[in-house]
Every structure is written in C-alpha cells, then in structure tokens.
Amino acid sequence: MGKADGGLRREKGLRYSRKATNLLSLIEAKRDGAALRPAEIQGLVREFTAGRLPDYQMSAFLMAVFFRGLDPEETRALTLA
C-alpha cells in the first residue's frame, strides 16, 4: 500500500479501500458478541456490494451472525440494507 496506488491494496484483481480495516473490526466485534449499529451493518453491505469487501470477509461476518445471532434492530438493518 502506498501513495502510488492511492492507499488501496489489490487482491485477486479487485480493489479494496482503506475502509476494509474498519470493516474487519466490525466483523470481529460481531464475532465477540457485540451488537452493531444499523449504520455499521449498512456500511458492510454497501462495501460488499460495491466490491470493496472481499467475499471471505463477508463470509466471516455471516458466520459470526450464525453463531452469535442478530438482535431485532440488527435484523431490520440487514434486511433494509
């Protein structure tokens, strides 16, 4: 990651933003049982659908959701995202 590439890293031909680090912390928070705010869930979905979040990280998020579950507010946010 450097100035020449605008701070973006490449992986398998896709471009991922610097936001990926923040998104990873959201995945870890859900894995650890924390409730996510609606804006955080919307951000995960937005970054994934834009191709800026790798599929394996979305898989990790969904696995955390499977094991930890979603509260009603999180479920609503994910459904509306």
C-alpha positions as semicolon CSV with decimal commas, in nm:
position;residue;x (nm);y (nm);z (nm)
1;M;0,000;0,000;0,000
2;G;0,149;0,330;-0,096
3;K;0,099;0,673;-0,241
4;A;0,126;0,549;-0,599
5;D;-0,181;0,330;-0,563
6;G;-0,378;0,582;-0,357
7;G;-0,356;0,372;-0,044
8;L;-0,557;0,088;-0,195
9;R;-0,448;-0,271;-0,185
10;R;-0,514;-0,520;-0,460
11;E;-0,622;-0,873;-0,405
12;K;-0,724;-1,115;-0,681
13;G;-0,761;-0,826;-0,924
14;L;-1,015;-0,639;-0,711
15;R;-0,962;-0,306;-0,541
16;Y;-1,024;-0,276;-0,171
17;S;-1,037;0,051;0,014
18;R;-0,867;0,151;0,336
19;K;-1,210;0,107;0,496
20;A;-1,151;-0,269;0,495
21;T;-0,959;-0,240;0,823
22;N;-1,257;-0,070;0,990
23;L;-1,492;-0,329;0,845
24;L;-1,272;-0,605;0,983
25;S;-1,313;-0,458;1,331
26;L;-1,693;-0,476;1,285
27;I;-1,665;-0,843;1,191
28;E;-1,452;-0,905;1,499
29;A;-1,700;-0,717;1,718
30;K;-1,989;-0,932;1,596
31;R;-1,776;-1,245;1,640
32;D;-1,720;-1,138;2,000
33;G;-2,094;-1,090;2,059
34;A;-2,130;-0,713;2,025
35;A;-2,440;-0,557;1,873
36;L;-2,372;-0,350;1,562
37;R;-2,538;-0,018;1,486
38;P;-2,762;-0,003;1,176
39;A;-2,515;0,231;1,001
40;E;-2,237;-0,022;1,055
41;I;-2,440;-0,304;0,901
42;Q;-2,541;-0,082;0,610
43;G;-2,175;0,003;0,559
44;L;-2,079;-0,365;0,546
45;V;-2,345;-0,437;0,285
46;R;-2,260;-0,124;0,084
47;E;-1,888;-0,206;0,075
48;F;-1,955;-0,570;-0,014
49;T;-2,194;-0,491;-0,299
50;A;-1,950;-0,230;-0,432
51;G;-1,676;-0,494;-0,442
52;R;-1,467;-0,330;-0,172
53;L;-1,513;-0,605;0,088
54;P;-1,373;-0,947;-0,002
55;D;-1,615;-1,238;-0,012
56;Y;-1,419;-1,424;0,256
57;Q;-1,468;-1,133;0,497
58;M;-1,842;-1,124;0,429
59;S;-1,842;-1,500;0,489
60;A;-1,670;-1,441;0,823
61;F;-1,934;-1,182;0,913
62;L;-2,217;-1,418;0,821
63;M;-2,057;-1,698;1,020
64;A;-2,038;-1,466;1,322
65;V;-2,405;-1,383;1,270
66;F;-2,489;-1,752;1,251
67;F;-2,315;-1,828;1,580
68;R;-2,398;-1,506;1,771
69;G;-2,729;-1,410;1,613
70;L;-2,876;-1,067;1,545
71;D;-3,095;-0,860;1,770
72;P;-3,418;-0,718;1,619
73;E;-3,255;-0,384;1,532
74;E;-2,964;-0,558;1,357
75;T;-3,205;-0,786;1,169
76;R;-3,403;-0,486;1,050
77;A;-3,086;-0,304;0,939
78;L;-2,959;-0,605;0,747
79;T;-3,297;-0,661;0,582
80;L;-3,324;-0,297;0,474
81;A;-2,962;-0,271;0,359
